[in-house]
Tab-separated table of C-alpha atoms in Angstrom:
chain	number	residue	atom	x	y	z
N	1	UNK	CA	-152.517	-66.989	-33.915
N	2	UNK	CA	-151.176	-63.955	-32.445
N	3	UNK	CA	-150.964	-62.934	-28.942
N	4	UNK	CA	-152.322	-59.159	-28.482
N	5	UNK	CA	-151.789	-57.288	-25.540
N	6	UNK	CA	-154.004	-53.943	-25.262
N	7	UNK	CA	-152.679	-50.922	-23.178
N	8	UNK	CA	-155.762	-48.438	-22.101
N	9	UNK	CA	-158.208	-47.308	-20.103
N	10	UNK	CA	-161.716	-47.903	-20.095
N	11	UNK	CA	-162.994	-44.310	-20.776
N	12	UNK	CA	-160.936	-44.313	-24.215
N	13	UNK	CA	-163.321	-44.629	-27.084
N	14	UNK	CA	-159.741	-44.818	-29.653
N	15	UNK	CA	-159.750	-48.017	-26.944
N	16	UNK	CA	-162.510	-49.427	-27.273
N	17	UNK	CA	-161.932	-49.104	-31.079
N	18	UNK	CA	-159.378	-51.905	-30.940
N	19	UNK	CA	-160.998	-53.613	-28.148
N	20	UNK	CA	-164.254	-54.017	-30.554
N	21	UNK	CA	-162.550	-54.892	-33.463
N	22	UNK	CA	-160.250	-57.918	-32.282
N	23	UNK	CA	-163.585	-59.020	-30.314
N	24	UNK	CA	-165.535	-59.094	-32.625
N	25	UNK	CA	-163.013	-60.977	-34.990
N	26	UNK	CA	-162.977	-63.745	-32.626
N	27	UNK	CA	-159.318	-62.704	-31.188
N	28	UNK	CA	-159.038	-62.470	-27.329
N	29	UNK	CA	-156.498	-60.041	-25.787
N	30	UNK	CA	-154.511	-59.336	-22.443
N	31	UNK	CA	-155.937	-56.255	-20.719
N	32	UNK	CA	-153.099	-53.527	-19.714
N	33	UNK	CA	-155.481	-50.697	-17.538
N	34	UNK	CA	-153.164	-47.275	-18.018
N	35	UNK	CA	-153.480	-44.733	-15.453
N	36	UNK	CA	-154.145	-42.257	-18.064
N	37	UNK	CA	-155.888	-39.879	-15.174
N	38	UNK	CA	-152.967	-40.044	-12.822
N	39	UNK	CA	-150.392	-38.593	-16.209
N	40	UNK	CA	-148.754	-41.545	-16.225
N	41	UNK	CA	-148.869	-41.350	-20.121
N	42	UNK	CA	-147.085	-38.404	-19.634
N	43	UNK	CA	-144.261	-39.598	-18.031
N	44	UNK	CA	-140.818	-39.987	-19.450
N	45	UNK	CA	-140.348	-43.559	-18.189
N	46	UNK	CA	-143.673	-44.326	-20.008
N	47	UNK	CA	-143.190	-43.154	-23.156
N	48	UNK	CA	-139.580	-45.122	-23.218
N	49	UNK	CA	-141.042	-47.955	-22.355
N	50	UNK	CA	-144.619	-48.155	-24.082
N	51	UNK	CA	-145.446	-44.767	-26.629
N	52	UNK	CA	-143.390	-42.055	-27.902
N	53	UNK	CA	-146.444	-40.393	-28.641
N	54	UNK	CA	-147.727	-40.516	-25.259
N	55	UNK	CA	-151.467	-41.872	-26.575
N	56	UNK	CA	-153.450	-44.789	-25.361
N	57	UNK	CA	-154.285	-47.018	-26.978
N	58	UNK	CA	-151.177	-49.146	-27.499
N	59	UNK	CA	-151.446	-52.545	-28.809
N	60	UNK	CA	-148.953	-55.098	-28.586
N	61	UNK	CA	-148.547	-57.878	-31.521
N	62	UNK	CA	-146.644	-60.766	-30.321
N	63	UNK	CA	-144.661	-58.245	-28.263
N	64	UNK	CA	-144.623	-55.609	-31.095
N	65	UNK	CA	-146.030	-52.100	-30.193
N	66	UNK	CA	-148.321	-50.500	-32.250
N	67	UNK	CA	-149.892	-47.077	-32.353
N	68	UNK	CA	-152.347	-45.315	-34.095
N	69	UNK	CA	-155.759	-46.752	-34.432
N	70	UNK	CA	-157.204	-45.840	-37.736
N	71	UNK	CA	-154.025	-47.675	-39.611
N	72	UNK	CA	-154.230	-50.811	-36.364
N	73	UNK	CA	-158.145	-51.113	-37.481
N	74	UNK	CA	-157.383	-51.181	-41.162
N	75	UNK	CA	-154.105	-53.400	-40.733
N	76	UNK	CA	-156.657	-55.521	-38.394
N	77	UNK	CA	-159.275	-55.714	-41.296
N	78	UNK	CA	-157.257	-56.673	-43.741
N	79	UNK	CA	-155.245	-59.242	-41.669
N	80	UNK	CA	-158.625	-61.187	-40.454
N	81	UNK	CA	-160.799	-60.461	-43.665
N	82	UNK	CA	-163.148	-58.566	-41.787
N	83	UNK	CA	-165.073	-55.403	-41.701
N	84	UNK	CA	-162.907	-54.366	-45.086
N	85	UNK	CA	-164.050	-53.139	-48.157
N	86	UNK	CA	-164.784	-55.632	-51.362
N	87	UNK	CA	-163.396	-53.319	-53.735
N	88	UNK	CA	-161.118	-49.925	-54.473
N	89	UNK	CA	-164.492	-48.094	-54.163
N	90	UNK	CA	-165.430	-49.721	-50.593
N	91	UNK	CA	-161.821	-49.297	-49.397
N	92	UNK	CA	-161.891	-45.410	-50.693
N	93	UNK	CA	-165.173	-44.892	-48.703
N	94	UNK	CA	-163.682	-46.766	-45.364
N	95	UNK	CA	-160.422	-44.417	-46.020
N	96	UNK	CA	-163.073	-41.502	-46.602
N	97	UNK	CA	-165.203	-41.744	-43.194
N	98	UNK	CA	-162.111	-43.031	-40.977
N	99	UNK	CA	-160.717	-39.873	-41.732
N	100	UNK	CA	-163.448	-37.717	-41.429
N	101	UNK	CA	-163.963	-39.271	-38.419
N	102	UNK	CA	-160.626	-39.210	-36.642
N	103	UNK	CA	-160.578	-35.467	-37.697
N	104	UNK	CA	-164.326	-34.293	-36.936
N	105	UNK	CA	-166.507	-37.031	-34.959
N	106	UNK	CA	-163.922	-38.051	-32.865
N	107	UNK	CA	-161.171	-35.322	-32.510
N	108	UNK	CA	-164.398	-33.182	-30.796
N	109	UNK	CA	-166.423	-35.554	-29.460
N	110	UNK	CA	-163.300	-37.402	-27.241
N	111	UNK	CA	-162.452	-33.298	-26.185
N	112	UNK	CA	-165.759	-32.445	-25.681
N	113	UNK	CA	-166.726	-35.769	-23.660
N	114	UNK	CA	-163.612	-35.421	-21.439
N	115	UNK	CA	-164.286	-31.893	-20.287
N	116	UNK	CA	-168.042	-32.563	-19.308
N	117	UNK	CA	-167.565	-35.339	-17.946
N	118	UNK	CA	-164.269	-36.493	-16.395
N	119	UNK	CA	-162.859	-32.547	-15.319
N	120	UNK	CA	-163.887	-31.016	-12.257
N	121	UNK	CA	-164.505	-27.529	-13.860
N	122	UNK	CA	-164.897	-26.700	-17.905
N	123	UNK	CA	-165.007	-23.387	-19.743
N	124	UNK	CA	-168.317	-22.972	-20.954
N	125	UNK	CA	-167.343	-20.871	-23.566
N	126	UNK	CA	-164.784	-23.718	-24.653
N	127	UNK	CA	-167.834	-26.325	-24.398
N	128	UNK	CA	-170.255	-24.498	-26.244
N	129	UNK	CA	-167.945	-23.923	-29.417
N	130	UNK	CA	-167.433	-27.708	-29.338
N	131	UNK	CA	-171.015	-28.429	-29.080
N	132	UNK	CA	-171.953	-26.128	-32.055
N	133	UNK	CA	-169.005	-28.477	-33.996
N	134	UNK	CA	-170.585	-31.727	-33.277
N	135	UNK	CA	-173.895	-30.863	-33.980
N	136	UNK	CA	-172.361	-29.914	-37.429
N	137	UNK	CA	-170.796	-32.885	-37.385
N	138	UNK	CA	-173.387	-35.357	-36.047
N	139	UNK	CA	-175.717	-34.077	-38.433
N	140	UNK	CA	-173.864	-35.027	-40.993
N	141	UNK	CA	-173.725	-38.689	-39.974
N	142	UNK	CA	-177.157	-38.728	-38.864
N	143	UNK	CA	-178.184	-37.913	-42.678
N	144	UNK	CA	-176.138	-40.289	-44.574
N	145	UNK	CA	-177.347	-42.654	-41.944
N	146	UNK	CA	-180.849	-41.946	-43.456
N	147	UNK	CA	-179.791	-43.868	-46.431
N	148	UNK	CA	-177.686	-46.168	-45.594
N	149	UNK	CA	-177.316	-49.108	-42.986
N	150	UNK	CA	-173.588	-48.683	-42.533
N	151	UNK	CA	-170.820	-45.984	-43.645
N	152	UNK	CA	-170.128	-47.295	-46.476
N	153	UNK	CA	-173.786	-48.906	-47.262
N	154	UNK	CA	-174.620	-52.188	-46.499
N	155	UNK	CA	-172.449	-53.998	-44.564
N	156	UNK	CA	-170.577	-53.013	-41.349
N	157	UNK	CA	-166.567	-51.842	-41.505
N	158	UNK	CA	-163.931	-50.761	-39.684
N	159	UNK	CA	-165.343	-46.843	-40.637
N	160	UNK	CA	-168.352	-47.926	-38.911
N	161	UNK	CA	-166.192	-49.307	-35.422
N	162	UNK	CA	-164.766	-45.943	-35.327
N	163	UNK	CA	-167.187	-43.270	-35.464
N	164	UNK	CA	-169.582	-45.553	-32.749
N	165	UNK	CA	-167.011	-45.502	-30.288
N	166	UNK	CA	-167.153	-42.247	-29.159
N	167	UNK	CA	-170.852	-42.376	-29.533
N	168	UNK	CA	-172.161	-45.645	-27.649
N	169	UNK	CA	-170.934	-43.791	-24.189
N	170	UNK	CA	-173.855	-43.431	-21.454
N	171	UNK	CA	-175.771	-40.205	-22.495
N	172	UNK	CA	-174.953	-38.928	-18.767
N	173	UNK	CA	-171.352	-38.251	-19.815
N	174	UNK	CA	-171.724	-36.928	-24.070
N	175	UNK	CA	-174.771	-35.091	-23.456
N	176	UNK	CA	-177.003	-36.391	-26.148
N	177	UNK	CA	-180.138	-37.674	-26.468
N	178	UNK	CA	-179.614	-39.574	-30.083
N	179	UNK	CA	-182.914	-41.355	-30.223
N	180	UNK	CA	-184.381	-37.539	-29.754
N	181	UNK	CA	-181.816	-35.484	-31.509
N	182	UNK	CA	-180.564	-38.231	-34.471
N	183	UNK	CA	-182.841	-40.763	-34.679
N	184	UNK	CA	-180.798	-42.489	-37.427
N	185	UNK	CA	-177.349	-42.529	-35.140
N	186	UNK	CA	-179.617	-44.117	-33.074
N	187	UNK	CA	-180.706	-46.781	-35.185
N	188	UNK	CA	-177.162	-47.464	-36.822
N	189	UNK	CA	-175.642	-48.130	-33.081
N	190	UNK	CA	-178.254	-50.373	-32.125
N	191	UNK	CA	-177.804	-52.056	-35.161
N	192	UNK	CA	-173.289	-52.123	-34.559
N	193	UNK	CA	-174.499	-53.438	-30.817
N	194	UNK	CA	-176.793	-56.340	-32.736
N	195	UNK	CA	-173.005	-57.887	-34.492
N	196	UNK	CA	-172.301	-61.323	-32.861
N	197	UNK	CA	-170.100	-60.946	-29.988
N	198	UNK	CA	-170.403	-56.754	-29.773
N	199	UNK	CA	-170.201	-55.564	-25.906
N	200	UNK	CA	-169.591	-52.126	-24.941
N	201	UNK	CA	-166.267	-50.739	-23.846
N	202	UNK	CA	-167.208	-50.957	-20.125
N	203	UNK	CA	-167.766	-54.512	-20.643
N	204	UNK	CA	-164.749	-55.266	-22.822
N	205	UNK	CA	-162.345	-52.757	-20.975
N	206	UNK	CA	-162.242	-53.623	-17.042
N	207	UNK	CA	-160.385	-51.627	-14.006
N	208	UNK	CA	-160.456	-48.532	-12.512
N	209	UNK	CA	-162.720	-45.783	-13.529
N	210	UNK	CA	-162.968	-42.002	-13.534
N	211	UNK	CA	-165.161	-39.933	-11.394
N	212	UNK	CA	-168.321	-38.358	-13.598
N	213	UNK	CA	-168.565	-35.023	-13.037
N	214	UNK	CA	-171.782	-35.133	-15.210
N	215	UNK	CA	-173.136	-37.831	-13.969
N	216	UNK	CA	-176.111	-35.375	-11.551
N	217	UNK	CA	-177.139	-33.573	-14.751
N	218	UNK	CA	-175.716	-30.665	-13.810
N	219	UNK	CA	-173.768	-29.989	-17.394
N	220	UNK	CA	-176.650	-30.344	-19.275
């Protein structure tokens, strides 16, 4: 079997992506905590070394370095026979909501997340333009949701991995009450955290954290 090695930190939902995915395939992995708050991702001598890109996460493959999550999730699906589509149709869908995702849910969520929580001082003009997005966006979820168990119906996939991520953060640092505002987000990520061996990312993704700036309820 191969030997993974997973650079990030644990406030990374793109993280916690991979992290989910290899768990709950049964793979184990070496933890590499990234200083991501301290810029080290922005450092020369760490994108050399680790990403060109300068992203977290990075996850090494028997020593290979790979980038990118939606493609690692889908090249991690197909390699393990899990949480892939049965057909073209299936496989369209999971192509359909990844990308949706990595260009709505998460691209705004991550921002918006970041600022409330993990920076001393936000624009509130910045934050309330992202807000009005992801309620666009959210409520888009939360109604296909309404009708089906999973992204792509049934069954749980790597689509379904993806958009959670972001999502299954402590309401103290997104700012949303799901089980209030989108009951059926709700009830889809209780049902992702029912899969055998699910644990959140600040179970599966250990060292040192960031300071929550929202954590008083004072960015509400």
């Amino acid at each position: 079997m191969p030997t993974y090695r997973l650079h990030y930190f644990p406030e990374s939902g793109n993280s916690f992506k991979l992290a989910l995915m290899l768990t709950l395939c049964g793979q184990s992995f070496e933890p590499v905590w990234t200083d991501f708050n301290g810029g080290v991702t922005r450092s020369k001598e760490w994108r050399a070394a680790v990403n060109p890109m300068g992203e977290i996460p990075v996850l090494e493959v028997d020593g290979e370095k790979l980038t990118q999550t939606a493609p690692i999730l889908l090249q991690l699906a197909q390699q393990f026979g899990q949480f892939d589509g049965d057909s073209d149709a299936e496989r369209f869908e999971i192509l359909r909501w990844l990308f949706w995702d990595n260009h709505k849910l998460t691209g705004y969520m991550a921002t918006y997340r970041f600022q409330r929580a993990f920076m001393p001082t936000v624009d509130p003009h910045v934050q309330t333009y992202f807000r009005r997005r992801l309620g666009d966006f959210l409520g888009i979820l939360d109604t296909h949701l309404q009708s089906n168990a999973f992204a792509i119906g049934a069954k749980p996939s790597v689509a379904d991995i993806s958009m959670m991520a972001y999502l299954h953060f402590p309401a103290d640092e997104h700012g949303f009450d799901f089980a209030v505002s989108h009951p059926a987000i709700r009830a889809w990520l209780d049902r992702m955290a029912k899969l055998p061996g699910y644990k959140p990312a600040y179970e599966l993704l250990p060292g040192q954290r960031m300071m929550n700036y929202a954590k008083d309820g004072s960015r509400d």
